[in-house]
């Protein structure tokens, strides 16, 4: 049995939806989560910047003696996953591969939609993976810059959110997709709105559930699972203000956060 924690990171609190699924799927494992609040959002930033941020955090978490690094951010996965897998000595799992695989398995007409941040769409990793799994599949991608701020607002279920979802969904409906990847870790919080807009005939694929399964399978395959009979713990780090992280974090995690430790950007840069 391997008692080291799983290291998880995101630009902010969105990745807590993925962590929640991991805590449910792997209740015996320990987790440490780092939210890079000081540099969010990642979505509109140049991919080169996101790649550098992800490397700094990945190296920092590896120095914390984690046994696996989970990139719980679609933009960071799109920008940096191959580089992290090459450089780090522990396994690295991202949120895109599990989703792409699930979407290809789910589609009946081989037309798949993607809703994500600008950076995730620009990175093109979904398209590469979908076509690697099924060269005849069509991927229609739509960047959704307004959704994350709306979901983080005081009223994520306001009419403005539904209007934005309808706007971003329109090109996918016109293309006749039967499967839609919700390629941002914030999106599970407004799952009912997506279900209402797309209806039951369209399969929705979320990163959280698929990624938690991938983490479980990777730990088992590598033989680095923790003892099944124990109850795991989790702790939180942020490069921003702990109070702000807590305010949004408990809504996304749907569990108490406990203590939150602040990490200086200079410390990330020094380790990397």
PDB file of C-alpha atoms in Angstrom:
ATOM      1  CA  UNK A   1       0.000   0.000   0.000  1.00  0.00           C
ATOM      2  CA  UNK A   2       1.196   3.520  -0.835  1.00  0.00           C
ATOM      3  CA  UNK A   3       0.070   6.188   1.667  1.00  0.00           C
ATOM      4  CA  UNK A   4       1.385   9.182  -0.283  1.00  0.00           C
ATOM      5  CA  UNK A   5      -1.326  11.673  -1.351  1.00  0.00           C
ATOM      6  CA  UNK A   6      -2.590  12.391  -4.855  1.00  0.00           C
ATOM      7  CA  UNK A   7      -1.667  15.927  -5.946  1.00  0.00           C
ATOM      8  CA  UNK A   8      -4.382  17.871  -7.789  1.00  0.00           C
ATOM      9  CA  UNK A   9      -4.382  21.360  -9.255  1.00  0.00           C
ATOM     10  CA  UNK A  10      -6.479  23.866 -11.172  1.00  0.00           C
ATOM     11  CA  UNK A  11      -6.414  27.581 -11.885  1.00  0.00           C
ATOM     12  CA  UNK A  12      -8.988  28.088  -9.133  1.00  0.00           C
ATOM     13  CA  UNK A  13     -11.946  26.206  -7.682  1.00  0.00           C
ATOM     14  CA  UNK A  14     -13.375  24.507 -10.787  1.00  0.00           C
ATOM     15  CA  UNK A  15     -11.182  21.468 -10.273  1.00  0.00           C
ATOM     16  CA  UNK A  16     -12.943  20.859  -6.972  1.00  0.00           C
ATOM     17  CA  UNK A  17     -15.778  19.260  -8.961  1.00  0.00           C
ATOM     18  CA  UNK A  18     -13.221  16.686 -10.119  1.00  0.00           C
ATOM     19  CA  UNK A  19     -11.818  16.334  -6.604  1.00  0.00           C
ATOM     20  CA  UNK A  20     -15.333  15.702  -5.273  1.00  0.00           C
ATOM     21  CA  UNK A  21     -15.752  12.745  -7.623  1.00  0.00           C
ATOM     22  CA  UNK A  22     -12.293  11.452  -6.660  1.00  0.00           C
ATOM     23  CA  UNK A  23     -13.186  11.648  -2.963  1.00  0.00           C
ATOM     24  CA  UNK A  24     -16.348   9.644  -3.626  1.00  0.00           C
ATOM     25  CA  UNK A  25     -14.639   7.122  -5.919  1.00  0.00           C
ATOM     26  CA  UNK A  26     -11.498   6.797  -3.773  1.00  0.00           C
ATOM     27  CA  UNK A  27     -12.560   7.533  -0.170  1.00  0.00           C
ATOM     28  CA  UNK A  28      -9.466   5.752   1.174  1.00  0.00           C
ATOM     29  CA  UNK A  29      -6.960   8.006  -0.637  1.00  0.00           C
ATOM     30  CA  UNK A  30      -5.386  11.270   0.588  1.00  0.00           C
ATOM     31  CA  UNK A  31      -5.452  14.340  -1.666  1.00  0.00           C
ATOM     32  CA  UNK A  32      -3.698  17.695  -1.713  1.00  0.00           C
ATOM     33  CA  UNK A  33      -5.276  20.356  -3.955  1.00  0.00           C
ATOM     34  CA  UNK A  34      -3.639  23.560  -5.185  1.00  0.00           C
ATOM     35  CA  UNK A  35      -5.764  26.338  -6.686  1.00  0.00           C
ATOM     36  CA  UNK A  36      -3.744  28.936  -8.603  1.00  0.00           C
ATOM     37  CA  UNK A  37      -6.099  31.784  -7.725  1.00  0.00           C
ATOM     38  CA  UNK A  38      -3.406  34.448  -8.102  1.00  0.00           C
ATOM     39  CA  UNK A  39      -3.175  33.778 -11.858  1.00  0.00           C
ATOM     40  CA  UNK A  40      -6.704  32.808 -12.837  1.00  0.00           C
ATOM     41  CA  UNK A  41      -8.379  32.541 -15.251  1.00  0.00           C
ATOM     42  CA  UNK A  42      -6.243  30.280 -17.437  1.00  0.00           C
ATOM     43  CA  UNK A  43      -8.747  30.129 -20.299  1.00  0.00           C
ATOM     44  CA  UNK A  44      -7.984  33.470 -22.023  1.00  0.00           C
ATOM     45  CA  UNK A  45      -4.205  33.308 -21.420  1.00  0.00           C
ATOM     46  CA  UNK A  46      -1.629  32.323 -24.075  1.00  0.00           C
ATOM     47  CA  UNK A  47      -0.989  28.573 -23.970  1.00  0.00           C
ATOM     48  CA  UNK A  48       2.720  29.215 -23.362  1.00  0.00           C
ATOM     49  CA  UNK A  49       1.891  30.972 -20.083  1.00  0.00           C
ATOM     50  CA  UNK A  50      -0.464  28.189 -19.001  1.00  0.00           C
ATOM     51  CA  UNK A  51       2.218  25.621 -19.845  1.00  0.00           C
ATOM     52  CA  UNK A  52       4.689  27.436 -17.590  1.00  0.00           C
ATOM     53  CA  UNK A  53       2.203  27.719 -14.728  1.00  0.00           C
ATOM     54  CA  UNK A  54       1.324  24.018 -14.978  1.00  0.00           C
ATOM     55  CA  UNK A  55       4.990  23.032 -14.942  1.00  0.00           C
ATOM     56  CA  UNK A  56       5.665  25.134 -11.834  1.00  0.00           C
ATOM     57  CA  UNK A  57       2.723  23.584  -9.988  1.00  0.00           C
ATOM     58  CA  UNK A  58       3.490  20.052 -11.179  1.00  0.00           C
ATOM     59  CA  UNK A  59       7.091  20.272  -9.958  1.00  0.00           C
ATOM     60  CA  UNK A  60       5.922  21.843  -6.673  1.00  0.00           C
ATOM     61  CA  UNK A  61       3.438  19.033  -6.029  1.00  0.00           C
ATOM     62  CA  UNK A  62       6.024  16.388  -6.906  1.00  0.00           C
ATOM     63  CA  UNK A  63       8.284  17.984  -4.283  1.00  0.00           C
ATOM     64  CA  UNK A  64       5.419  17.485  -1.793  1.00  0.00           C
ATOM     65  CA  UNK A  65       5.928  13.720  -2.290  1.00  0.00           C
ATOM     66  CA  UNK A  66       2.672  12.995  -4.109  1.00  0.00           C
ATOM     67  CA  UNK A  67       2.293   9.650  -5.900  1.00  0.00           C
ATOM     68  CA  UNK A  68       0.243  10.964  -8.853  1.00  0.00           C
ATOM     69  CA  UNK A  69      -0.503  14.404 -10.271  1.00  0.00           C
ATOM     70  CA  UNK A  70      -4.040  15.085 -11.468  1.00  0.00           C
ATOM     71  CA  UNK A  71      -4.384  18.111 -13.749  1.00  0.00           C
ATOM     72  CA  UNK A  72      -7.984  19.019 -12.845  1.00  0.00           C
ATOM     73  CA  UNK A  73      -8.122  21.831 -15.395  1.00  0.00           C
ATOM     74  CA  UNK A  74      -9.064  21.412 -19.046  1.00  0.00           C
ATOM     75  CA  UNK A  75      -7.001  24.386 -20.234  1.00  0.00           C
ATOM     76  CA  UNK A  76      -3.869  23.249 -18.390  1.00  0.00           C
ATOM     77  CA  UNK A  77      -4.369  19.679 -19.621  1.00  0.00           C
ATOM     78  CA  UNK A  78      -4.666  20.897 -23.191  1.00  0.00           C
ATOM     79  CA  UNK A  79      -1.590  23.110 -22.884  1.00  0.00           C
ATOM     80  CA  UNK A  80       0.790  21.044 -20.773  1.00  0.00           C
ATOM     81  CA  UNK A  81      -0.108  17.371 -20.237  1.00  0.00           C
ATOM     82  CA  UNK A  82       2.523  15.797 -22.545  1.00  0.00           C
ATOM     83  CA  UNK A  83       5.287  17.987 -21.095  1.00  0.00           C
ATOM     84  CA  UNK A  84       4.285  17.149 -17.501  1.00  0.00           C
ATOM     85  CA  UNK A  85       4.200  13.435 -18.297  1.00  0.00           C
ATOM     86  CA  UNK A  86       7.689  13.651 -19.781  1.00  0.00           C
ATOM     87  CA  UNK A  87       9.218  15.693 -16.968  1.00  0.00           C
ATOM     88  CA  UNK A  88       7.645  14.410 -13.750  1.00  0.00           C
ATOM     89  CA  UNK A  89       8.680  11.072 -12.255  1.00  0.00           C
ATOM     90  CA  UNK A  90       5.140  10.261 -11.036  1.00  0.00           C
ATOM     91  CA  UNK A  91       2.126   9.415 -13.233  1.00  0.00           C
ATOM     92  CA  UNK A  92       0.189  12.431 -14.544  1.00  0.00           C
ATOM     93  CA  UNK A  93      -3.507  12.242 -15.419  1.00  0.00           C
ATOM     94  CA  UNK A  94      -5.484  14.985 -17.156  1.00  0.00           C
ATOM     95  CA  UNK A  95      -9.188  15.579 -17.686  1.00  0.00           C
ATOM     96  CA  UNK A  96      -9.299  15.485 -21.492  1.00  0.00           C
ATOM     97  CA  UNK A  97      -8.361  11.915 -22.453  1.00  0.00           C
ATOM     98  CA  UNK A  98     -11.097  10.300 -20.307  1.00  0.00           C
ATOM     99  CA  UNK A  99     -13.697  12.658 -21.776  1.00  0.00           C
ATOM    100  CA  UNK A 100     -12.622  12.145 -25.383  1.00  0.00           C
ATOM    101  CA  UNK A 101     -12.745   8.385 -24.934  1.00  0.00           C
ATOM    102  CA  UNK A 102     -16.194   8.543 -23.302  1.00  0.00           C
ATOM    103  CA  UNK A 103     -17.520  10.800 -26.073  1.00  0.00           C
ATOM    104  CA  UNK A 104     -16.312   8.516 -28.874  1.00  0.00           C
ATOM    105  CA  UNK A 105     -17.871   5.538 -27.092  1.00  0.00           C
ATOM    106  CA  UNK A 106     -21.174   7.370 -26.555  1.00  0.00           C
ATOM    107  CA  UNK A 107     -21.812   8.954 -29.949  1.00  0.00           C
ATOM    108  CA  UNK A 108     -24.141   7.177 -32.362  1.00  0.00           C
ATOM    109  CA  UNK A 109     -23.823   9.456 -35.383  1.00  0.00           C
ATOM    110  CA  UNK A 110     -20.105  10.279 -34.877  1.00  0.00           C
ATOM    111  CA  UNK A 111     -20.821  13.993 -34.492  1.00  0.00           C
ATOM    112  CA  UNK A 112     -19.474  15.301 -31.186  1.00  0.00           C
ATOM    113  CA  UNK A 113     -19.712  18.797 -29.725  1.00  0.00           C
ATOM    114  CA  UNK A 114     -17.289  20.491 -27.345  1.00  0.00           C
ATOM    115  CA  UNK A 115     -18.022  23.448 -25.066  1.00  0.00           C
ATOM    116  CA  UNK A 116     -14.910  24.765 -23.315  1.00  0.00           C
ATOM    117  CA  UNK A 117     -12.712  27.796 -22.609  1.00  0.00           C
ATOM    118  CA  UNK A 118     -10.850  29.634 -25.348  1.00  0.00           C
ATOM    119  CA  UNK A 119      -7.548  28.072 -24.305  1.00  0.00           C
ATOM    120  CA  UNK A 120      -8.921  24.533 -24.357  1.00  0.00           C
ATOM    121  CA  UNK A 121     -10.431  24.985 -27.811  1.00  0.00           C
ATOM    122  CA  UNK A 122      -7.269  26.652 -29.125  1.00  0.00           C
ATOM    123  CA  UNK A 123      -5.062  23.875 -27.725  1.00  0.00           C
ATOM    124  CA  UNK A 124      -6.754  21.378 -30.038  1.00  0.00           C
ATOM    125  CA  UNK A 125      -6.130  18.383 -27.803  1.00  0.00           C
ATOM    126  CA  UNK A 126      -9.741  17.208 -27.879  1.00  0.00           C
ATOM    127  CA  UNK A 127      -9.698  17.164 -31.677  1.00  0.00           C
ATOM    128  CA  UNK A 128      -6.441  15.205 -31.730  1.00  0.00           C
ATOM    129  CA  UNK A 129      -7.715  12.604 -29.273  1.00  0.00           C
ATOM    130  CA  UNK A 130     -11.147  12.203 -30.859  1.00  0.00           C
ATOM    131  CA  UNK A 131      -9.638  11.695 -34.306  1.00  0.00           C
ATOM    132  CA  UNK A 132      -7.015   9.303 -32.923  1.00  0.00           C
ATOM    133  CA  UNK A 133      -9.810   7.194 -31.443  1.00  0.00           C
ATOM    134  CA  UNK A 134     -12.098   7.501 -34.494  1.00  0.00           C
ATOM    135  CA  UNK A 135     -10.680   9.141 -37.610  1.00  0.00           C
ATOM    136  CA  UNK A 136     -14.188   9.449 -39.048  1.00  0.00           C
ATOM    137  CA  UNK A 137     -15.665  11.312 -36.092  1.00  0.00           C
ATOM    138  CA  UNK A 138     -16.470  15.014 -36.430  1.00  0.00           C
ATOM    139  CA  UNK A 139     -15.757  17.403 -33.550  1.00  0.00           C
ATOM    140  CA  UNK A 140     -17.485  20.796 -33.435  1.00  0.00           C
ATOM    141  CA  UNK A 141     -15.834  23.070 -30.844  1.00  0.00           C
ATOM    142  CA  UNK A 142     -17.291  26.252 -29.338  1.00  0.00           C
ATOM    143  CA  UNK A 143     -15.414  28.548 -26.928  1.00  0.00           C
ATOM    144  CA  UNK A 144     -17.605  29.821 -24.062  1.00  0.00           C
ATOM    145  CA  UNK A 145     -15.842  32.808 -22.436  1.00  0.00           C
ATOM    146  CA  UNK A 146     -18.924  34.018 -20.523  1.00  0.00           C
ATOM    147  CA  UNK A 147     -19.784  30.813 -18.689  1.00  0.00           C
ATOM    148  CA  UNK A 148     -17.098  30.656 -15.987  1.00  0.00           C
ATOM    149  CA  UNK A 149     -17.801  34.181 -14.624  1.00  0.00           C
ATOM    150  CA  UNK A 150     -21.544  33.432 -14.635  1.00  0.00           C
ATOM    151  CA  UNK A 151     -21.055  30.137 -12.793  1.00  0.00           C
ATOM    152  CA  UNK A 152     -18.855  31.837 -10.180  1.00  0.00           C
ATOM    153  CA  UNK A 153     -21.389  34.639  -9.681  1.00  0.00           C
ATOM    154  CA  UNK A 154     -23.758  34.890  -6.716  1.00  0.00           C
ATOM    155  CA  UNK A 155     -26.578  33.437  -8.843  1.00  0.00           C
ATOM    156  CA  UNK A 156     -25.224  30.799 -11.258  1.00  0.00           C
ATOM    157  CA  UNK A 157     -28.776  29.755 -12.223  1.00  0.00           C
ATOM    158  CA  UNK A 158     -29.862  33.236 -13.301  1.00  0.00           C
ATOM    159  CA  UNK A 159     -31.514  33.768 -16.669  1.00  0.00           C
ATOM    160  CA  UNK A 160     -28.249  35.126 -18.085  1.00  0.00           C
ATOM    161  CA  UNK A 161     -26.597  31.725 -17.647  1.00  0.00           C
ATOM    162  CA  UNK A 162     -29.355  29.905 -19.517  1.00  0.00           C
ATOM    163  CA  UNK A 163     -29.207  32.511 -22.289  1.00  0.00           C
ATOM    164  CA  UNK A 164     -25.439  32.034 -22.617  1.00  0.00           C
ATOM    165  CA  UNK A 165     -25.768  28.233 -22.714  1.00  0.00           C
ATOM    166  CA  UNK A 166     -28.437  28.512 -25.435  1.00  0.00           C
ATOM    167  CA  UNK A 167     -26.161  30.790 -27.470  1.00  0.00           C
ATOM    168  CA  UNK A 168     -23.153  28.470 -27.222  1.00  0.00           C
ATOM    169  CA  UNK A 169     -25.282  25.366 -27.827  1.00  0.00           C
ATOM    170  CA  UNK A 170     -26.818  26.712 -31.053  1.00  0.00           C
ATOM    171  CA  UNK A 171     -23.906  25.820 -33.394  1.00  0.00           C
ATOM    172  CA  UNK A 172     -23.768  22.304 -31.924  1.00  0.00           C
ATOM    173  CA  UNK A 173     -27.482  21.775 -32.448  1.00  0.00           C
ATOM    174  CA  UNK A 174     -27.188  23.066 -36.001  1.00  0.00           C
ATOM    175  CA  UNK A 175     -24.359  20.568 -36.642  1.00  0.00           C
ATOM    176  CA  UNK A 176     -26.578  17.721 -35.405  1.00  0.00           C
ATOM    177  CA  UNK A 177     -24.276  16.462 -32.652  1.00  0.00           C
ATOM    178  CA  UNK A 178     -25.647  13.684 -30.454  1.00  0.00           C
ATOM    179  CA  UNK A 179     -22.912  13.904 -27.808  1.00  0.00           C
ATOM    180  CA  UNK A 180     -21.521  17.018 -26.104  1.00  0.00           C
ATOM    181  CA  UNK A 181     -18.335  17.199 -24.030  1.00  0.00           C
ATOM    182  CA  UNK A 182     -18.644  19.817 -21.301  1.00  0.00           C
ATOM    183  CA  UNK A 183     -14.947  20.565 -21.323  1.00  0.00           C
ATOM    184  CA  UNK A 184     -14.559  22.778 -18.260  1.00  0.00           C
ATOM    185  CA  UNK A 185     -14.549  21.719 -14.627  1.00  0.00           C
ATOM    186  CA  UNK A 186     -16.988  24.535 -13.743  1.00  0.00           C
ATOM    187  CA  UNK A 187     -19.751  23.171 -15.942  1.00  0.00           C
ATOM    188  CA  UNK A 188     -21.027  20.344 -13.662  1.00  0.00           C
ATOM    189  CA  UNK A 189     -22.392  23.020 -11.319  1.00  0.00           C
ATOM    190  CA  UNK A 190     -24.999  23.999 -13.925  1.00  0.00           C
ATOM    191  CA  UNK A 191     -25.638  20.509 -15.287  1.00  0.00           C
ATOM    192  CA  UNK A 192     -29.444  20.958 -15.113  1.00  0.00           C
ATOM    193  CA  UNK A 193     -29.228  23.940 -17.483  1.00  0.00           C
ATOM    194  CA  UNK A 194     -27.216  21.950 -20.037  1.00  0.00           C
ATOM    195  CA  UNK A 195     -29.655  19.047 -19.762  1.00  0.00           C
ATOM    196  CA  UNK A 196     -32.604  21.383 -20.296  1.00  0.00           C
ATOM    197  CA  UNK A 197     -31.035  23.102 -23.324  1.00  0.00           C
ATOM    198  CA  UNK A 198     -29.856  19.935 -25.089  1.00  0.00           C
ATOM    199  CA  UNK A 199     -32.621  17.513 -24.042  1.00  0.00           C
ATOM    200  CA  UNK A 200     -32.357  13.792 -23.368  1.00  0.00           C
ATOM    201  CA  UNK A 201     -31.451  12.820 -26.939  1.00  0.00           C
ATOM    202  CA  UNK A 202     -27.989  14.373 -26.505  1.00  0.00           C
ATOM    203  CA  UNK A 203     -25.461  12.617 -24.274  1.00  0.00           C
ATOM    204  CA  UNK A 204     -23.525  14.973 -21.983  1.00  0.00           C
ATOM    205  CA  UNK A 205     -19.968  13.996 -21.007  1.00  0.00           C
ATOM    206  CA  UNK A 206     -18.458  15.595 -17.880  1.00  0.00           C
ATOM    207  CA  UNK A 207     -14.813  15.551 -16.871  1.00  0.00           C
ATOM    208  CA  UNK A 208     -15.337  14.810 -13.177  1.00  0.00           C
ATOM    209  CA  UNK A 209     -16.815  11.319 -13.316  1.00  0.00           C
ATOM    210  CA  UNK A 210     -14.656  10.090 -16.188  1.00  0.00           C
ATOM    211  CA  UNK A 211     -11.453  11.484 -14.673  1.00  0.00           C
ATOM    212  CA  UNK A 212     -12.082   9.963 -11.237  1.00  0.00           C
ATOM    213  CA  UNK A 213     -12.329   6.548 -12.902  1.00  0.00           C
ATOM    214  CA  UNK A 214      -9.062   7.202 -14.750  1.00  0.00           C
ATOM    215  CA  UNK A 215      -7.289   8.097 -11.499  1.00  0.00           C
ATOM    216  CA  UNK A 216      -8.605   4.939  -9.801  1.00  0.00           C
ATOM    217  CA  UNK A 217      -7.520   2.753 -12.722  1.00  0.00           C
ATOM    218  CA  UNK A 218      -4.068   4.357 -12.860  1.00  0.00           C
ATOM    219  CA  UNK A 219      -3.430   3.855  -9.138  1.00  0.00           C
ATOM    220  CA  UNK A 220      -4.520   0.222  -9.409  1.00  0.00           C
ATOM    221  CA  UNK A 221      -2.462  -0.411 -12.548  1.00  0.00           C
ATOM    222  CA  UNK A 222       0.653   1.112 -10.977  1.00  0.00           C
ATOM    223  CA  UNK A 223       0.111  -0.731  -7.682  1.00  0.00           C
ATOM    224  CA  UNK A 224       0.181   2.482  -5.658  1.00  0.00           C
ATOM    225  CA  UNK A 225      -3.230   2.352  -4.000  1.00  0.00           C
ATOM    226  CA  UNK A 226      -3.760   3.156  -0.339  1.00  0.00           C
ATOM    227  CA  UNK A 227      -5.232   0.708   2.168  1.00  0.00           C
ATOM    228  CA  UNK A 228      -8.927   0.200   1.370  1.00  0.00           C
ATOM    229  CA  UNK A 229     -10.042   0.087   5.006  1.00  0.00           C
ATOM    230  CA  UNK A 230      -8.877   3.604   5.927  1.00  0.00           C
ATOM    231  CA  UNK A 231     -10.617   6.950   5.488  1.00  0.00           C
ATOM    232  CA  UNK A 232      -8.601   9.391   3.429  1.00  0.00           C
ATOM    233  CA  UNK A 233      -7.949  13.056   4.143  1.00  0.00           C
ATOM    234  CA  UNK A 234      -7.622  16.149   1.983  1.00  0.00           C
ATOM    235  CA  UNK A 235      -5.962  19.537   2.337  1.00  0.00           C
ATOM    236  CA  UNK A 236      -5.940  22.718   0.291  1.00  0.00           C
ATOM    237  CA  UNK A 237      -3.366  25.208  -0.951  1.00  0.00           C
ATOM    238  CA  UNK A 238      -3.976  28.420  -2.882  1.00  0.00           C
ATOM    239  CA  UNK A 239      -1.784  31.096  -4.432  1.00  0.00           C
ATOM    240  CA  UNK A 240      -4.560  33.613  -3.784  1.00  0.00           C
ATOM    241  CA  UNK A 241      -6.510  34.673  -0.727  1.00  0.00           C
ATOM    242  CA  UNK A 242      -7.634  31.713   1.428  1.00  0.00           C
ATOM    243  CA  UNK A 243     -10.893  33.489   2.342  1.00  0.00           C
ATOM    244  CA  UNK A 244     -11.849  33.876  -1.335  1.00  0.00           C
ATOM    245  CA  UNK A 245     -10.903  30.280  -2.041  1.00  0.00           C
ATOM    246  CA  UNK A 246     -13.138  29.115   0.810  1.00  0.00           C
ATOM    247  CA  UNK A 247     -16.072  31.297  -0.263  1.00  0.00           C
ATOM    248  CA  UNK A 248     -16.311  29.657  -3.687  1.00  0.00           C
ATOM    249  CA  UNK A 249     -14.624  26.373  -2.845  1.00  0.00           C
ATOM    250  CA  UNK A 250     -17.290  24.920  -0.583  1.00  0.00           C
ATOM    251  CA  UNK A 251     -19.912  25.516  -3.276  1.00  0.00           C
ATOM    252  CA  UNK A 252     -17.830  23.562  -5.807  1.00  0.00           C
ATOM    253  CA  UNK A 253     -16.584  20.771  -3.502  1.00  0.00           C
ATOM    254  CA  UNK A 254     -19.925  20.393  -1.657  1.00  0.00           C
ATOM    255  CA  UNK A 255     -17.907  19.404   1.423  1.00  0.00           C
ATOM    256  CA  UNK A 256     -16.178  21.376   4.217  1.00  0.00           C
ATOM    257  CA  UNK A 257     -12.715  22.614   3.234  1.00  0.00           C
ATOM    258  CA  UNK A 258     -10.953  22.804   6.599  1.00  0.00           C
ATOM    259  CA  UNK A 259      -7.679  24.741   6.764  1.00  0.00           C
ATOM    260  CA  UNK A 260      -6.404  26.448   3.608  1.00  0.00           C
ATOM    261  CA  UNK A 261      -2.704  27.255   3.253  1.00  0.00           C
ATOM    262  CA  UNK A 262      -1.434  30.115   1.097  1.00  0.00           C
ATOM    263  CA  UNK A 263       1.496  29.417  -1.241  1.00  0.00           C
ATOM    264  CA  UNK A 264       3.552  32.298  -2.634  1.00  0.00           C
ATOM    265  CA  UNK A 265       4.128  32.408  -6.373  1.00  0.00           C
ATOM    266  CA  UNK A 266       7.823  32.911  -5.600  1.00  0.00           C
ATOM    267  CA  UNK A 267       7.838  29.490  -3.928  1.00  0.00           C
ATOM    268  CA  UNK A 268       6.393  27.830  -7.022  1.00  0.00           C
ATOM    269  CA  UNK A 269       8.903  29.559  -9.254  1.00  0.00           C
ATOM    270  CA  UNK A 270      11.810  28.656  -6.935  1.00  0.00           C
ATOM    271  CA  UNK A 271      10.988  24.945  -6.895  1.00  0.00           C
ATOM    272  CA  UNK A 272      10.490  24.825 -10.671  1.00  0.00           C
TER     273      UNK A 272
END
